[in-house]
Amino acid sequence: AVWLFWLLLAPSAMAFWVCGQSRTSDYAVMACMIVSRVGLWMFDLAETQVMQEHVEARFRATLSGVQTSLFQAFFVLIQVGGLAFHDPRQFEALVYWSVGSVFLSAALYSLWFARDALHVHALAELQKPLAHAPLP
């Protein structure tokens, strides 16, 4: 889902790269932002499911609090970026920054998922001989 989010958002950066500052790139950014929300919402649901399945109930509130504070910190960072690149001619930098951030997020999530899948597979392999061992 996060890769879908990036895939649907990436054409906005390509529009700026190909067309530069123009109405075409402006409309491409708006369209990509609207359509890419599907991937964002899908990832949000998947992330909630991962937290419910992989985090013990007693730690969920703490983790949720940390997640919310990180969200707020990154939101402030986005606002600071908007202040730093306030000139409409600099908007292209914000587009590249956003698409790059989503790509980095997707890559990090994929690395975590691959690592977690290896752990689950290794655990299943360790439990396999135990499942077939005769009971005393």
CSV table of N, CA and C in Angstrom, one decimal:
chain,number,residue,atom,x,y,z
A,1,ALA,N,0.8,-1.2,0.0
A,1,ALA,CA,0.0,0.0,0.0
A,1,ALA,C,0.9,1.3,0.0
A,2,VAL,N,2.0,1.2,0.7
A,2,VAL,CA,2.8,2.4,0.8
A,2,VAL,C,3.5,2.6,-0.6
A,3,TRP,N,3.8,1.5,-1.3
A,3,TRP,CA,4.4,1.6,-2.6
A,3,TRP,C,3.4,2.1,-3.6
A,4,LEU,N,2.1,1.8,-3.4
A,4,LEU,CA,1.0,2.3,-4.2
A,4,LEU,C,0.9,3.8,-4.0
A,5,PHE,N,1.0,4.2,-2.8
A,5,PHE,CA,1.0,5.6,-2.4
A,5,PHE,C,2.1,6.4,-3.2
A,6,TRP,N,3.3,5.8,-3.2
A,6,TRP,CA,4.5,6.4,-3.8
A,6,TRP,C,4.3,6.4,-5.4
A,7,LEU,N,3.8,5.3,-5.9
A,7,LEU,CA,3.6,5.1,-7.3
A,7,LEU,C,2.6,6.1,-7.8
A,8,LEU,N,1.6,6.4,-7.1
A,8,LEU,CA,0.5,7.4,-7.5
A,8,LEU,C,1.0,8.8,-7.3
A,9,LEU,N,2.0,9.0,-6.4
A,9,LEU,CA,2.4,10.4,-6.1
A,9,LEU,C,3.6,10.7,-7.0
A,10,ALA,N,4.4,9.8,-7.5
A,10,ALA,CA,5.6,10.0,-8.3
A,10,ALA,C,5.4,10.8,-9.5
A,11,PRO,N,4.2,10.6,-10.3
A,11,PRO,CA,4.1,11.4,-11.5
A,11,PRO,C,4.1,12.9,-11.2
A,12,SER,N,3.7,13.4,-10.0
A,12,SER,CA,3.8,14.8,-9.7
A,12,SER,C,5.2,15.3,-9.8
A,13,ALA,N,6.2,14.5,-9.3
A,13,ALA,CA,7.6,15.0,-9.4
A,13,ALA,C,8.0,14.9,-10.9
A,14,MET,N,7.6,13.9,-11.6
A,14,MET,CA,8.0,13.7,-13.0
A,14,MET,C,7.4,14.9,-13.8
A,15,ALA,N,6.2,15.4,-13.4
A,15,ALA,CA,5.6,16.5,-14.2
A,15,ALA,C,6.5,17.7,-14.0
A,16,PHE,N,7.0,18.0,-12.8
A,16,PHE,CA,7.8,19.1,-12.6
A,16,PHE,C,9.2,19.0,-13.3
A,17,TRP,N,9.7,17.7,-13.3
A,17,TRP,CA,10.9,17.5,-14.0
A,17,TRP,C,10.8,17.7,-15.5
A,18,VAL,N,9.7,17.3,-16.1
A,18,VAL,CA,9.5,17.4,-17.5
A,18,VAL,C,9.0,18.7,-17.9
A,19,CYS,N,8.0,19.2,-17.2
A,19,CYS,CA,7.3,20.5,-17.6
A,19,CYS,C,7.8,21.7,-16.9
A,20,GLY,N,8.5,21.5,-15.8
A,20,GLY,CA,8.9,22.7,-15.0
A,20,GLY,C,7.7,23.3,-14.3
A,21,GLN,N,7.8,24.6,-14.0
A,21,GLN,CA,6.7,25.3,-13.4
A,21,GLN,C,5.7,25.7,-14.5
A,22,SER,N,4.5,25.0,-14.5
A,22,SER,CA,3.5,25.3,-15.5
A,22,SER,C,2.2,24.8,-14.9
A,23,ARG,N,1.1,25.1,-15.7
A,23,ARG,CA,-0.2,24.7,-15.3
A,23,ARG,C,-0.3,23.2,-15.3
A,24,THR,N,0.4,22.6,-16.3
A,24,THR,CA,0.4,21.1,-16.4
A,24,THR,C,0.9,20.5,-15.1
A,25,SER,N,2.1,21.0,-14.6
A,25,SER,CA,2.6,20.4,-13.4
A,25,SER,C,1.7,20.7,-12.2
A,26,ASP,N,1.1,21.9,-12.2
A,26,ASP,CA,0.2,22.2,-11.1
A,26,ASP,C,-1.0,21.2,-11.0
A,27,TYR,N,-1.6,21.0,-12.1
A,27,TYR,CA,-2.7,20.1,-12.2
A,27,TYR,C,-2.2,18.7,-11.9
A,28,ALA,N,-1.1,18.3,-12.4
A,28,ALA,CA,-0.5,17.0,-12.1
A,28,ALA,C,-0.3,16.7,-10.6
A,29,VAL,N,0.2,17.8,-9.9
A,29,VAL,CA,0.4,17.6,-8.5
A,29,VAL,C,-1.0,17.5,-7.8
A,30,MET,N,-1.9,18.3,-8.1
A,30,MET,CA,-3.3,18.2,-7.5
A,30,MET,C,-3.9,16.8,-7.8
A,31,ALA,N,-3.8,16.3,-9.0
A,31,ALA,CA,-4.4,15.1,-9.3
A,31,ALA,C,-3.7,13.9,-8.6
A,32,CYS,N,-2.4,14.0,-8.6
A,32,CYS,CA,-1.6,12.9,-7.9
A,32,CYS,C,-1.9,12.9,-6.4
A,33,MET,N,-2.0,14.1,-5.8
A,33,MET,CA,-2.3,14.1,-4.4
A,33,MET,C,-3.7,13.5,-4.1
A,34,ILE,N,-4.7,13.8,-4.9
A,34,ILE,CA,-6.0,13.3,-4.7
A,34,ILE,C,-6.0,11.8,-4.9
A,35,VAL,N,-5.5,11.3,-6.0
A,35,VAL,CA,-5.5,9.9,-6.3
A,35,VAL,C,-4.6,9.0,-5.3
A,36,SER,N,-3.5,9.6,-4.9
A,36,SER,CA,-2.6,8.9,-4.1
A,36,SER,C,-3.1,8.6,-2.7
A,37,ARG,N,-4.1,9.4,-2.3
A,37,ARG,CA,-4.7,9.2,-0.9
A,37,ARG,C,-5.2,7.7,-0.7
A,38,VAL,N,-5.6,7.1,-1.8
A,38,VAL,CA,-6.0,5.7,-1.7
A,38,VAL,C,-4.9,4.8,-1.1
A,39,GLY,N,-3.7,5.0,-1.6
A,39,GLY,CA,-2.6,4.2,-1.1
A,39,GLY,C,-2.3,4.6,0.3
A,40,LEU,N,-2.4,5.9,0.6
A,40,LEU,CA,-2.1,6.3,2.0
A,40,LEU,C,-3.1,5.7,3.0
A,41,TRP,N,-4.4,5.7,2.6
A,41,TRP,CA,-5.4,5.2,3.5
A,41,TRP,C,-5.2,3.6,3.7
A,42,MET,N,-4.8,3.0,2.6
A,42,MET,CA,-4.6,1.5,2.6
A,42,MET,C,-3.4,1.3,3.6
A,43,PHE,N,-2.4,2.0,3.5
A,43,PHE,CA,-1.2,1.8,4.3
A,43,PHE,C,-1.6,2.1,5.8
A,44,ASP,N,-2.4,3.2,6.0
A,44,ASP,CA,-2.8,3.5,7.4
A,44,ASP,C,-3.5,2.3,8.0
A,45,LEU,N,-4.4,1.7,7.3
A,45,LEU,CA,-5.1,0.5,7.8
A,45,LEU,C,-4.1,-0.7,8.0
A,46,ALA,N,-3.2,-0.9,7.1
A,46,ALA,CA,-2.2,-1.9,7.3
A,46,ALA,C,-1.3,-1.7,8.5
A,47,GLU,N,-0.9,-0.5,8.7
A,47,GLU,CA,-0.1,-0.1,9.8
A,47,GLU,C,-0.8,-0.3,11.1
A,48,THR,N,-2.1,0.0,11.2
A,48,THR,CA,-2.9,-0.2,12.4
A,48,THR,C,-3.0,-1.7,12.7
A,49,GLN,N,-3.2,-2.5,11.6
A,49,GLN,CA,-3.3,-3.9,11.8
A,49,GLN,C,-1.9,-4.5,12.3
A,50,VAL,N,-0.8,-4.0,11.8
A,50,VAL,CA,0.5,-4.5,12.3
A,50,VAL,C,0.7,-4.1,13.7
A,51,MET,N,0.3,-2.9,14.1
A,51,MET,CA,0.4,-2.6,15.5
A,51,MET,C,-0.4,-3.4,16.4
A,52,GLN,N,-1.6,-3.8,16.0
A,52,GLN,CA,-2.5,-4.6,16.8
A,52,GLN,C,-2.0,-6.0,16.9
A,53,GLU,N,-1.4,-6.5,15.8
A,53,GLU,CA,-0.9,-7.9,15.8
A,53,GLU,C,0.5,-8.1,16.5
A,54,HIS,N,1.3,-7.1,16.4
A,54,HIS,CA,2.7,-7.3,16.8
A,54,HIS,C,3.1,-6.6,18.1
A,55,VAL,N,2.2,-5.8,18.6
A,55,VAL,CA,2.6,-5.0,19.8
A,55,VAL,C,1.6,-5.5,20.9
A,56,GLU,N,2.3,-5.9,22.0
A,56,GLU,CA,1.5,-6.3,23.2
A,56,GLU,C,0.5,-5.2,23.6
A,57,ALA,N,-0.6,-5.6,24.2
A,57,ALA,CA,-1.7,-4.7,24.5
A,57,ALA,C,-1.1,-3.6,25.5
A,58,ARG,N,-0.3,-4.1,26.5
A,58,ARG,CA,0.2,-3.1,27.5
A,58,ARG,C,1.1,-2.0,27.0
A,59,PHE,N,1.7,-2.3,25.8
A,59,PHE,CA,2.6,-1.3,25.2
A,59,PHE,C,1.9,-0.4,24.1
A,60,ARG,N,0.7,-0.8,23.7
A,60,ARG,CA,0.1,-0.1,22.5
A,60,ARG,C,-0.1,1.4,22.8
A,61,ALA,N,-0.5,1.7,24.0
A,61,ALA,CA,-0.8,3.2,24.3
A,61,ALA,C,0.5,4.0,24.2
A,62,THR,N,1.6,3.4,24.8
A,62,THR,CA,2.9,4.1,24.7
A,62,THR,C,3.3,4.3,23.3
A,63,LEU,N,3.3,3.2,22.5
A,63,LEU,CA,3.7,3.3,21.1
A,63,LEU,C,2.8,4.2,20.3
A,64,SER,N,1.5,4.2,20.6
A,64,SER,CA,0.6,5.1,19.9
A,64,SER,C,1.0,6.6,20.2
A,65,GLY,N,1.3,6.9,21.5
A,65,GLY,CA,1.8,8.2,21.9
A,65,GLY,C,3.0,8.6,21.2
A,66,VAL,N,4.0,7.7,21.1
A,66,VAL,CA,5.2,8.0,20.4
A,66,VAL,C,5.0,8.3,18.9
A,67,GLN,N,4.1,7.4,18.3
A,67,GLN,CA,3.7,7.6,16.9
A,67,GLN,C,3.1,9.0,16.7
A,68,THR,N,2.2,9.4,17.5
A,68,THR,CA,1.5,10.7,17.4
A,68,THR,C,2.5,11.8,17.5
A,69,SER,N,3.4,11.7,18.5
A,69,SER,CA,4.4,12.8,18.7
A,69,SER,C,5.4,12.9,17.5
A,70,LEU,N,5.7,11.7,16.9
A,70,LEU,CA,6.6,11.7,15.7
A,70,LEU,C,5.8,12.3,14.5
A,71,PHE,N,4.5,12.0,14.4
A,71,PHE,CA,3.7,12.6,13.4
A,71,PHE,C,3.7,14.1,13.5
A,72,GLN,N,3.5,14.6,14.7
A,72,GLN,CA,3.4,16.0,15.0
A,72,GLN,C,4.8,16.7,14.6
A,73,ALA,N,5.9,16.0,15.0
A,73,ALA,CA,7.2,16.6,14.7
A,73,ALA,C,7.5,16.7,13.2
A,74,PHE,N,7.1,15.6,12.5
A,74,PHE,CA,7.2,15.7,11.0
A,74,PHE,C,6.3,16.7,10.4
A,75,PHE,N,5.1,16.9,11.0
A,75,PHE,CA,4.2,17.9,10.5
A,75,PHE,C,4.8,19.3,10.7
A,76,VAL,N,5.5,19.5,11.8
A,76,VAL,CA,6.2,20.8,12.0
A,76,VAL,C,7.3,21.0,11.0
A,77,LEU,N,8.0,19.9,10.7
A,77,LEU,CA,9.1,19.9,9.7
A,77,LEU,C,8.6,20.3,8.4
A,78,ILE,N,7.4,19.8,8.0
A,78,ILE,CA,6.7,20.2,6.7
A,78,ILE,C,6.4,21.7,6.7
A,79,GLN,N,5.9,22.1,7.8
A,79,GLN,CA,5.6,23.6,7.9
A,79,GLN,C,6.8,24.4,7.8
A,80,VAL,N,7.9,24.0,8.4
A,80,VAL,CA,9.2,24.7,8.3
A,80,VAL,C,9.7,24.7,6.9
A,81,GLY,N,9.5,23.6,6.2
A,81,GLY,CA,9.9,23.5,4.8
A,81,GLY,C,9.1,24.5,4.0
A,82,GLY,N,7.8,24.6,4.3
A,82,GLY,CA,6.9,25.6,3.6
A,82,GLY,C,7.4,27.0,3.8
A,83,LEU,N,7.9,27.3,5.1
A,83,LEU,CA,8.4,28.6,5.3
A,83,LEU,C,9.7,28.9,4.6
A,84,ALA,N,10.5,27.9,4.6
A,84,ALA,CA,11.8,28.0,4.0
A,84,ALA,C,11.7,28.2,2.4
A,85,PHE,N,10.8,27.4,1.8
A,85,PHE,CA,10.6,27.5,0.4
A,85,PHE,C,9.2,28.2,0.1
A,86,HIS,N,9.1,29.4,0.6
A,86,HIS,CA,7.8,30.1,0.5
A,86,HIS,C,7.5,30.7,-0.9
A,87,ASP,N,8.6,30.9,-1.7
A,87,ASP,CA,8.4,31.5,-3.0
A,87,ASP,C,7.7,30.4,-3.9
A,88,PRO,N,6.6,30.7,-4.6
A,88,PRO,CA,6.0,29.7,-5.5
A,88,PRO,C,6.9,29.1,-6.5
A,89,ARG,N,8.0,29.8,-6.9
A,89,ARG,CA,9.0,29.2,-7.8
A,89,ARG,C,9.8,28.1,-7.1
A,90,GLN,N,9.8,28.1,-5.8
A,90,GLN,CA,10.5,27.0,-5.1
A,90,GLN,C,9.6,25.8,-4.7
A,91,PHE,N,8.4,25.8,-5.1
A,91,PHE,CA,7.5,24.8,-4.8
A,91,PHE,C,8.0,23.4,-5.3
A,92,GLU,N,8.7,23.4,-6.4
A,92,GLU,CA,9.2,22.2,-6.9
A,92,GLU,C,10.1,21.4,-5.9
A,93,ALA,N,10.8,22.2,-5.1
A,93,ALA,CA,11.6,21.5,-4.0
A,93,ALA,C,10.8,20.8,-3.0
A,94,LEU,N,9.6,21.3,-2.7
A,94,LEU,CA,8.7,20.7,-1.7
A,94,LEU,C,8.1,19.4,-2.3
A,95,VAL,N,7.8,19.4,-3.6
A,95,VAL,CA,7.3,18.3,-4.3
A,95,VAL,C,8.3,17.1,-4.3
A,96,TYR,N,9.6,17.5,-4.7
A,96,TYR,CA,10.6,16.5,-4.7
A,96,TYR,C,10.9,15.9,-3.3
A,97,TRP,N,10.9,16.8,-2.3
A,97,TRP,CA,11.0,16.4,-0.9
A,97,TRP,C,9.9,15.4,-0.5
A,98,SER,N,8.7,15.7,-0.8
A,98,SER,CA,7.6,14.9,-0.4
A,98,SER,C,7.7,13.5,-1.1
A,99,VAL,N,7.9,13.5,-2.4
A,99,VAL,CA,8.0,12.2,-3.1
A,99,VAL,C,9.2,11.4,-2.6
A,100,GLY,N,10.3,12.1,-2.3
A,100,GLY,CA,11.5,11.4,-1.8
A,100,GLY,C,11.2,10.8,-0.4
A,101,SER,N,10.5,11.5,0.4
A,101,SER,CA,10.2,11.1,1.8
A,101,SER,C,9.3,9.9,1.7
A,102,VAL,N,8.3,9.9,0.8
A,102,VAL,CA,7.4,8.7,0.7
A,102,VAL,C,8.2,7.5,0.2
A,103,PHE,N,9.1,7.7,-0.7
A,103,PHE,CA,9.9,6.6,-1.2
A,103,PHE,C,10.8,6.1,-0.1
A,104,LEU,N,11.4,6.9,0.7
A,104,LEU,CA,12.2,6.5,1.8
A,104,LEU,C,11.4,5.7,2.8
A,105,SER,N,10.2,6.2,3.1
A,105,SER,CA,9.3,5.5,4.0
A,105,SER,C,8.9,4.1,3.4
A,106,ALA,N,8.6,4.0,2.2
A,106,ALA,CA,8.3,2.7,1.5
A,106,ALA,C,9.5,1.8,1.6
A,107,ALA,N,10.7,2.3,1.3
A,107,ALA,CA,11.9,1.4,1.4
A,107,ALA,C,12.1,0.9,2.8
A,108,LEU,N,12.0,1.8,3.8
A,108,LEU,CA,12.2,1.4,5.2
A,108,LEU,C,11.2,0.4,5.6
A,109,TYR,N,9.9,0.6,5.3
A,109,TYR,CA,8.9,-0.4,5.6
A,109,TYR,C,9.1,-1.7,5.0
A,110,SER,N,9.6,-1.7,3.7
A,110,SER,CA,9.8,-2.9,3.0
A,110,SER,C,11.0,-3.7,3.7
A,111,LEU,N,12.0,-3.0,4.1
A,111,LEU,CA,13.1,-3.6,4.8
A,111,LEU,C,12.6,-4.2,6.1
A,112,TRP,N,11.8,-3.5,6.9
A,112,TRP,CA,11.3,-4.1,8.1
A,112,TRP,C,10.5,-5.3,7.8
A,113,PHE,N,9.6,-5.2,6.8
A,113,PHE,CA,8.7,-6.3,6.5
A,113,PHE,C,9.5,-7.6,6.1
A,114,ALA,N,10.6,-7.4,5.3
A,114,ALA,CA,11.4,-8.5,4.9
A,114,ALA,C,12.1,-9.1,6.1
A,115,ARG,N,12.6,-8.3,6.9
A,115,ARG,CA,13.3,-8.8,8.1
A,115,ARG,C,12.3,-9.5,9.0
A,116,ASP,N,11.1,-9.0,9.2
A,116,ASP,CA,10.1,-9.6,10.0
A,116,ASP,C,9.7,-10.9,9.4
A,117,ALA,N,9.5,-11.0,8.1
A,117,ALA,CA,9.2,-12.2,7.4
A,117,ALA,C,10.2,-13.3,7.6
A,118,LEU,N,11.5,-12.9,7.6
A,118,LEU,CA,12.6,-13.9,7.8
A,118,LEU,C,12.5,-14.4,9.2
A,119,HIS,N,12.2,-13.6,10.2
A,119,HIS,CA,12.1,-14.0,11.6
A,119,HIS,C,10.9,-15.0,11.7
A,120,VAL,N,9.8,-14.7,11.1
A,120,VAL,CA,8.6,-15.6,11.2
A,120,VAL,C,9.0,-16.9,10.6
A,121,HIS,N,9.6,-16.9,9.4
A,121,HIS,CA,10.0,-18.1,8.7
A,121,HIS,C,11.0,-18.9,9.5
A,122,ALA,N,12.0,-18.3,10.1
A,122,ALA,CA,12.9,-19.0,11.0
A,122,ALA,C,12.3,-19.6,12.2
A,123,LEU,N,11.4,-18.9,12.8
A,123,LEU,CA,10.7,-19.4,14.0
A,123,LEU,C,9.8,-20.6,13.6
A,124,ALA,N,9.2,-20.5,12.4
A,124,ALA,CA,8.3,-21.7,12.0
A,124,ALA,C,9.2,-22.9,11.7
A,125,GLU,N,10.4,-22.7,11.2
A,125,GLU,CA,11.3,-23.8,10.9
A,125,GLU,C,11.8,-24.4,12.2
A,126,LEU,N,12.1,-23.6,13.2
A,126,LEU,CA,12.5,-24.1,14.5
A,126,LEU,C,11.4,-24.9,15.2
A,127,GLN,N,10.2,-24.5,15.0
A,127,GLN,CA,9.1,-25.2,15.7
A,127,GLN,C,8.6,-26.4,14.9
A,128,LYS,N,9.0,-26.6,13.7
A,128,LYS,CA,8.6,-27.7,12.9
A,128,LYS,C,9.0,-29.0,13.5
A,129,PRO,N,10.3,-29.2,13.9
A,129,PRO,CA,10.7,-30.5,14.5
A,129,PRO,C,10.0,-30.8,15.8
A,130,LEU,N,9.7,-29.7,16.5
A,130,LEU,CA,9.0,-29.9,17.8
A,130,LEU,C,7.6,-30.3,17.7
A,131,ALA,N,7.0,-29.9,16.6
A,131,ALA,CA,5.6,-30.2,16.4
A,131,ALA,C,5.4,-31.7,16.0
A,132,HIS,N,6.5,-32.3,15.4
A,132,HIS,CA,6.4,-33.7,15.1
A,132,HIS,C,7.0,-34.7,16.0
A,133,ALA,N,7.6,-34.1,17.1
A,133,ALA,CA,8.2,-35.0,18.1
A,133,ALA,C,7.2,-35.8,18.9
A,134,PRO,N,7.5,-37.0,19.2
A,134,PRO,CA,6.5,-37.8,20.0
A,134,PRO,C,6.4,-37.3,21.4
A,135,LEU,N,5.3,-37.4,22.0
A,135,LEU,CA,5.1,-37.0,23.4
A,135,LEU,C,5.6,-38.1,24.3
A,136,PRO,N,6.2,-37.8,25.4
A,136,PRO,CA,6.7,-38.8,26.4
A,136,PRO,C,5.6,-39.5,27.1
